[in-house]
Amino acid sequence: MVYSKIISTGVYVPARIVKNDELLKMVETNDEWITSRTGIKERRISSGEKTYQIAAKAAKEAIENAGIEKEEIDMIILATITPDFFMPSTANLVQAELGLDDIPSFDVTAGCTGFVYGLQIADQFIKSKQSKTILVIGAEVLSKVTDWSDRNTCVLFGDGAGAVILKSSSQEGIICTYTGSQGDLKGLLTLPAVPLKNPFLDIQNNNGGSSTISMNGKEIFQFATRIMIKSISQVLNKSNLSMDDIDYIIPHQANIRIIDYVARKLKIEREKFIINLDHFGNTSSASIPLALNEAHKEKTFCPGDRIIMVAFGGGLTWGSALLNWTM
């Protein structure tokens, strides 16, 4: 039986730290308001670094930590909602930055669930023996798509990148995955792309929106809490395990209130949740690999620990992955 397992992690975050008090200059808010409603104290903000550049730095660290030659990588999957170009893909730019040729590289757009989607795809490529060593990255420069005049969203987001190397193994790593989606016709969480504009269009009908994130916070909270509970339950059911068998949960780092609600509903001790949103904020597809790397570096995990990664995001999307920790 062929399995896939994580053999290394790597991250990169910009050096610029923006604390809550700095946002007072932009919107009517304060540290107490932000902290009490989100759990976020500070975030990292790019000072000119592009998405592919921070992704490549996280990838290089993951490769170094894996102790492999970069040429062993036979696929790159990169999750992002903040690409530098529609084409080439961000993954292609990372491929060039790493000096790799002749391997498939592509982006996944699944909002904040992107990294879980990427893991699921990589796991299937390895289990089907089409690939042996895959680089999976979540990378975002959300500061370039944030409306810094909207206090409901600008306090949430940060920039960063996280990466893992997934490798073929006879040892079980990823046990099972679960993903889902529901088209967001109501526009609950959106980031518009290029508006329709051509010489054949009546300009009066061209009302393209601003390319910044907008969110209905109340509706997204209700969606997030419901779907995270469902996603955790799904991988437990698929693996015939219970919460007592799980050592840690790495949730998407969106809002501490969402995490606390899920913990209460599922009767899970808060200590089982890996949380670092207080100093990184919501980094979308980068949030789970950032938290994974931090916990690994702090030696939180032991070989044999069972870990659930769970996320929700714009799309609307959701997903979870259950794995045995083997490092």
Short mmCIF file of C-alpha atoms in Angstrom, two decimals:
data_model
loop_
_atom_site.label_atom_id
_atom_site.label_comp_id
_atom_site.label_asym_id
_atom_site.label_seq_id
_atom_site.Cartn_x
_atom_site.Cartn_y
_atom_site.Cartn_z
CA MET A 1 0.00 0.00 0.00
CA VAL A 2 1.31 3.42 -0.94
CA TYR A 3 0.73 6.33 1.44
CA SER A 4 1.77 9.97 1.46
CA LYS A 5 3.33 11.62 4.48
CA ILE A 6 4.66 15.06 5.37
CA ILE A 7 8.45 14.94 5.70
CA SER A 8 9.15 18.63 6.29
CA THR A 9 7.68 22.11 6.74
CA GLY A 10 8.86 25.58 5.83
CA VAL A 11 7.52 29.11 6.20
CA TYR A 12 8.23 32.69 5.35
CA VAL A 13 6.55 35.82 6.69
CA PRO A 14 7.42 39.44 5.91
CA ALA A 15 9.50 41.27 8.52
CA ARG A 16 7.05 44.17 8.82
CA ILE A 17 4.82 43.74 11.89
CA VAL A 18 1.64 45.82 12.08
CA LYS A 19 0.10 45.88 15.56
CA ASN A 20 -3.53 46.68 16.22
CA ASP A 21 -2.79 50.19 17.46
CA GLU A 22 -1.34 51.16 14.07
CA LEU A 23 -4.74 50.59 12.47
CA LEU A 24 -6.18 53.46 14.50
CA LYS A 25 -4.65 55.78 11.91
CA MET A 26 -6.81 54.23 9.19
CA VAL A 27 -10.13 53.22 10.76
CA GLU A 28 -12.12 53.83 13.93
CA THR A 29 -11.00 50.92 16.08
CA ASN A 30 -8.73 50.01 18.97
CA ASP A 31 -6.72 47.08 20.28
CA GLU A 32 -9.40 45.99 22.75
CA TRP A 33 -12.11 45.96 20.05
CA ILE A 34 -9.99 43.89 17.64
CA THR A 35 -8.63 41.48 20.25
CA SER A 36 -11.97 40.78 21.90
CA ARG A 37 -13.71 40.09 18.59
CA THR A 38 -10.97 38.25 16.70
CA GLY A 39 -8.10 37.28 18.99
CA ILE A 40 -5.67 39.04 16.64
CA LYS A 41 -2.96 41.29 18.11
CA GLU A 42 -0.68 41.80 15.10
CA ARG A 43 -0.05 40.66 11.54
CA ARG A 44 2.79 40.58 8.99
CA ILE A 45 2.52 42.89 5.99
CA SER A 46 4.57 42.78 2.79
CA SER A 47 6.82 45.75 2.08
CA GLY A 48 6.93 44.93 -1.61
CA GLU A 49 7.43 41.15 -1.64
CA LYS A 50 5.28 39.37 -4.19
CA THR A 51 3.27 36.23 -3.60
CA TYR A 52 5.61 34.00 -5.61
CA GLN A 53 8.62 35.40 -3.78
CA ILE A 54 7.36 34.61 -0.29
CA ALA A 55 6.10 31.23 -1.55
CA ALA A 56 9.54 30.39 -2.95
CA LYS A 57 11.22 31.30 0.34
CA ALA A 58 8.89 28.99 2.27
CA ALA A 59 9.49 26.27 -0.31
CA LYS A 60 13.28 26.58 -0.05
CA GLU A 61 13.09 26.19 3.72
CA ALA A 62 10.88 23.10 3.37
CA ILE A 63 13.30 21.55 0.88
CA GLU A 64 16.27 22.26 3.14
CA ASN A 65 14.46 20.86 6.18
CA ALA A 66 13.54 17.72 4.23
CA GLY A 67 17.18 17.01 3.44
CA ILE A 68 16.38 16.20 -0.18
CA GLU A 69 17.69 17.44 -3.50
CA LYS A 70 15.23 19.85 -5.08
CA GLU A 71 15.28 17.74 -8.24
CA GLU A 72 13.40 15.02 -6.34
CA ILE A 73 10.28 17.21 -6.43
CA ASP A 74 8.04 16.06 -9.27
CA MET A 75 5.05 18.39 -8.76
CA ILE A 76 4.26 21.80 -7.24
CA ILE A 77 0.76 22.63 -6.00
CA LEU A 78 0.25 26.17 -4.75
CA ALA A 79 -2.87 27.48 -3.04
CA THR A 80 -3.52 31.22 -3.27
CA ILE A 81 -6.22 33.82 -3.86
CA THR A 82 -3.63 36.58 -4.36
CA PRO A 83 -1.64 35.54 -7.44
CA ASP A 84 0.80 37.95 -9.03
CA PHE A 85 -0.61 37.10 -12.47
CA PHE A 86 -3.53 35.14 -13.86
CA MET A 87 -0.84 33.62 -16.07
CA PRO A 88 1.75 32.43 -15.51
CA SER A 89 0.47 30.72 -12.38
CA THR A 90 2.14 31.48 -9.07
CA ALA A 91 3.27 27.84 -8.94
CA ASN A 92 5.02 28.29 -12.30
CA LEU A 93 6.84 31.34 -10.98
CA VAL A 94 7.94 29.38 -7.91
CA GLN A 95 9.09 26.56 -10.15
CA ALA A 96 11.31 29.00 -12.06
CA GLU A 97 12.57 30.57 -8.82
CA LEU A 98 13.59 27.11 -7.57
CA GLY A 99 15.30 26.28 -10.84
CA LEU A 100 13.14 23.25 -11.61
CA ASP A 101 12.08 22.15 -15.08
CA ASP A 102 9.70 19.71 -16.72
CA ILE A 103 7.37 19.09 -13.78
CA PRO A 104 3.67 19.99 -13.51
CA SER A 105 3.03 23.09 -11.42
CA PHE A 106 -0.36 24.68 -10.87
CA ASP A 107 -2.41 26.90 -8.58
CA VAL A 108 -5.46 25.96 -6.52
CA THR A 109 -8.07 28.62 -5.82
CA ALA A 110 -10.27 27.54 -2.94
CA GLY A 111 -10.09 30.52 -0.60
CA CYS A 112 -8.82 29.77 2.88
CA THR A 113 -9.39 26.04 2.30
CA GLY A 114 -6.80 26.06 -0.48
CA PHE A 115 -4.03 24.32 1.44
CA VAL A 116 -6.33 21.44 2.44
CA TYR A 117 -7.46 21.12 -1.19
CA GLY A 118 -3.79 21.06 -2.22
CA LEU A 119 -2.99 18.32 0.29
CA GLN A 120 -5.90 16.24 -0.93
CA ILE A 121 -4.80 16.56 -4.56
CA ALA A 122 -1.18 15.74 -3.72
CA ASP A 123 -2.24 12.74 -1.63
CA GLN A 124 -4.18 11.32 -4.57
CA PHE A 125 -1.30 11.80 -7.01
CA ILE A 126 1.03 9.94 -4.66
CA LYS A 127 -1.40 7.14 -3.81
CA SER A 128 -2.03 6.58 -7.53
CA LYS A 129 1.77 6.36 -8.02
CA GLN A 130 1.85 9.22 -10.52
CA SER A 131 4.12 11.25 -8.23
CA LYS A 132 6.55 10.51 -5.42
CA THR A 133 7.54 13.87 -3.96
CA ILE A 134 5.22 16.90 -4.07
CA LEU A 135 5.73 20.44 -2.82
CA VAL A 136 2.46 21.89 -1.47
CA ILE A 137 2.40 25.61 -0.66
CA GLY A 138 -0.13 28.07 0.73
CA ALA A 139 0.89 31.67 0.07
CA GLU A 140 -0.91 35.00 0.31
CA VAL A 141 -0.24 38.71 0.10
CA LEU A 142 -3.67 39.71 1.33
CA SER A 143 -2.56 43.27 2.07
CA LYS A 144 -2.85 44.07 -1.64
CA VAL A 145 -6.54 43.07 -1.75
CA THR A 146 -7.59 44.46 1.62
CA ASP A 147 -9.82 47.52 1.86
CA TRP A 148 -7.90 49.44 4.51
CA SER A 149 -10.87 51.75 5.09
CA ASP A 150 -13.17 48.87 6.10
CA ARG A 151 -12.67 48.12 9.80
CA ASN A 152 -14.68 44.91 9.55
CA THR A 153 -12.10 43.30 7.26
CA CYS A 154 -8.82 45.23 7.45
CA VAL A 155 -8.20 44.14 11.03
CA LEU A 156 -8.29 40.47 10.04
CA PHE A 157 -5.75 39.83 7.34
CA GLY A 158 -2.00 39.32 7.09
CA ASP A 159 0.63 38.09 4.62
CA GLY A 160 2.70 34.92 4.71
CA ALA A 161 3.52 31.56 3.18
CA GLY A 162 3.83 27.99 4.41
CA ALA A 163 4.97 24.86 2.62
CA VAL A 164 5.25 21.12 3.16
CA ILE A 165 6.98 18.32 1.29
CA LEU A 166 4.69 15.33 0.81
CA LYS A 167 6.47 12.08 -0.02
CA SER A 168 5.50 8.54 -1.00
CA SER A 169 5.86 6.09 1.89
CA SER A 170 4.93 2.63 3.11
CA GLN A 171 4.14 4.31 6.45
CA GLU A 172 0.67 5.79 6.81
CA GLY A 173 0.78 9.59 6.93
CA ILE A 174 -2.37 11.15 5.55
CA ILE A 175 -5.20 8.89 6.71
CA CYS A 176 -8.12 10.56 4.92
CA THR A 177 -9.35 13.87 3.56
CA TYR A 178 -12.69 15.55 3.02
CA THR A 179 -13.56 18.62 0.95
CA GLY A 180 -16.70 20.35 -0.24
CA SER A 181 -18.00 23.56 -1.75
CA GLN A 182 -21.13 25.61 -2.30
CA GLY A 183 -21.38 28.37 -4.87
CA ASP A 184 -21.60 31.75 -3.14
CA LEU A 185 -24.25 33.43 -5.27
CA LYS A 186 -25.13 35.75 -2.38
CA GLY A 187 -21.60 37.16 -2.34
CA LEU A 188 -21.00 36.45 1.35
CA LEU A 189 -17.22 36.40 0.95
CA THR A 190 -15.84 37.70 -2.31
CA LEU A 191 -12.76 39.08 -4.06
CA PRO A 192 -13.64 40.42 -7.55
CA ALA A 193 -11.26 39.89 -10.46
CA VAL A 194 -11.00 41.89 -13.70
CA PRO A 195 -14.33 43.57 -14.56
CA LEU A 196 -15.91 43.00 -17.94
CA LYS A 197 -14.57 45.72 -20.25
CA ASN A 198 -14.35 45.60 -24.03
CA PRO A 199 -15.09 47.90 -26.97
CA PHE A 200 -18.41 46.17 -27.61
CA LEU A 201 -19.79 46.82 -24.16
CA ASP A 202 -22.09 49.68 -23.23
CA ILE A 203 -19.89 51.45 -20.70
CA GLN A 204 -22.97 52.45 -18.68
CA ASN A 205 -23.51 48.77 -17.87
CA ASN A 206 -19.91 48.18 -16.81
CA ASN A 207 -20.10 48.33 -13.04
CA GLY A 208 -17.08 46.23 -12.09
CA GLY A 209 -16.49 46.19 -8.33
CA SER A 210 -13.32 47.03 -6.47
CA SER A 211 -10.72 44.23 -6.30
CA THR A 212 -10.77 44.03 -2.52
CA ILE A 213 -12.19 41.49 -0.09
CA SER A 214 -15.73 41.98 1.15
CA MET A 215 -17.46 39.82 3.74
CA ASN A 216 -20.76 39.42 5.51
CA GLY A 217 -19.29 38.69 8.93
CA LYS A 218 -22.44 37.40 10.61
CA GLU A 219 -23.31 34.97 7.81
CA ILE A 220 -19.72 33.74 7.49
CA PHE A 221 -19.51 33.11 11.25
CA GLN A 222 -22.61 30.92 11.09
CA PHE A 223 -21.32 29.10 8.02
CA ALA A 224 -17.83 28.62 9.46
CA THR A 225 -18.90 27.17 12.77
CA ARG A 226 -21.35 24.77 11.15
CA ILE A 227 -19.02 23.59 8.40
CA MET A 228 -15.94 23.16 10.62
CA ILE A 229 -17.94 20.87 12.90
CA LYS A 230 -19.14 18.91 9.87
CA SER A 231 -15.63 18.68 8.38
CA ILE A 232 -14.12 17.35 11.61
CA SER A 233 -16.94 14.83 11.96
CA GLN A 234 -16.50 13.65 8.37
CA VAL A 235 -12.84 12.61 8.71
CA LEU A 236 -13.57 10.97 12.06
CA ASN A 237 -16.37 8.95 10.48
CA LYS A 238 -14.26 8.02 7.45
CA SER A 239 -11.45 6.76 9.68
CA ASN A 240 -13.65 5.11 12.32
CA LEU A 241 -12.04 7.25 15.02
CA SER A 242 -13.44 9.46 17.78
CA MET A 243 -12.24 12.78 19.17
CA ASP A 244 -10.58 10.83 21.98
CA ASP A 245 -8.24 9.40 19.33
CA ILE A 246 -7.18 12.86 18.12
CA ASP A 247 -4.21 14.64 19.71
CA TYR A 248 -4.36 18.03 17.98
CA ILE A 249 -6.52 20.11 15.66
CA ILE A 250 -5.02 22.77 13.39
CA PRO A 251 -7.89 25.06 12.38
CA HIS A 252 -7.86 27.80 9.80
CA GLN A 253 -6.74 30.85 11.76
CA ALA A 254 -9.65 33.18 11.02
CA ASN A 255 -11.20 34.20 14.31
CA ILE A 256 -10.77 32.97 17.88
CA ARG A 257 -14.52 33.12 18.45
CA ILE A 258 -15.09 30.59 15.67
CA ILE A 259 -12.50 28.23 17.15
CA ASP A 260 -13.92 28.60 20.66
CA TYR A 261 -17.46 27.93 19.42
CA VAL A 262 -16.38 24.75 17.63
CA ALA A 263 -14.46 23.57 20.69
CA ARG A 264 -17.52 24.05 22.92
CA LYS A 265 -19.94 22.36 20.53
CA LEU A 266 -17.70 19.31 20.06
CA LYS A 267 -16.64 19.30 23.72
CA ILE A 268 -12.96 19.46 22.77
CA GLU A 269 -10.39 20.85 25.18
CA ARG A 270 -8.97 24.19 23.96
CA GLU A 271 -5.46 22.75 24.47
CA LYS A 272 -5.99 20.46 21.50
CA PHE A 273 -6.23 23.44 19.11
CA ILE A 274 -3.05 24.87 17.59
CA ILE A 275 -3.59 28.64 17.52
CA ASN A 276 -1.27 31.38 16.29
CA LEU A 277 -3.68 33.94 14.82
CA ASP A 278 -2.77 36.38 17.58
CA HIS A 279 0.52 37.21 15.83
CA PHE A 280 -0.20 36.34 12.18
CA GLY A 281 -3.90 37.15 11.71
CA ASN A 282 -5.85 35.47 8.93
CA THR A 283 -3.41 34.52 6.17
CA SER A 284 -5.99 32.52 4.19
CA SER A 285 -4.41 29.47 2.52
CA ALA A 286 -1.15 30.04 4.41
CA SER A 287 -2.70 29.87 7.87
CA ILE A 288 -2.68 26.10 8.42
CA PRO A 289 0.90 25.48 7.20
CA LEU A 290 2.10 28.45 9.30
CA ALA A 291 0.48 26.97 12.39
CA LEU A 292 1.72 23.47 11.52
CA ASN A 293 5.30 24.69 11.17
CA GLU A 294 5.20 26.67 14.41
CA ALA A 295 3.91 23.72 16.42
CA HIS A 296 6.50 21.43 14.82
CA LYS A 297 9.34 23.83 15.65
CA GLU A 298 8.12 24.05 19.23
CA LYS A 299 8.18 20.22 19.39
CA THR A 300 4.48 20.08 20.18
CA PHE A 301 3.94 16.91 18.14
CA CYS A 302 5.28 13.44 18.79
CA PRO A 303 5.57 10.64 16.21
CA GLY A 304 2.25 8.82 16.07
CA ASP A 305 0.14 11.81 17.05
CA ARG A 306 -3.07 12.09 15.10
CA ILE A 307 -3.78 15.59 13.77
CA ILE A 308 -6.81 17.08 12.04
CA MET A 309 -6.41 20.12 9.79
CA VAL A 310 -9.72 21.87 9.15
CA ALA A 311 -10.61 24.97 7.15
CA PHE A 312 -13.38 26.99 5.53
CA GLY A 313 -13.12 29.74 2.97
CA GLY A 314 -14.57 31.89 0.24
CA GLY A 315 -16.21 30.02 -2.57
CA LEU A 316 -17.74 28.85 -0.32
CA THR A 317 -15.34 25.99 0.41
CA TRP A 318 -14.44 23.71 3.29
CA GLY A 319 -12.30 20.71 4.04
CA SER A 320 -10.32 18.65 6.51
CA ALA A 321 -7.38 16.27 6.53
CA LEU A 322 -6.54 13.65 9.15
CA LEU A 323 -2.95 12.48 9.41
CA ASN A 324 -0.49 10.53 11.49
CA TRP A 325 2.49 12.67 12.47
CA THR A 326 5.63 10.82 11.38
CA MET A 327 8.43 13.35 11.86
#
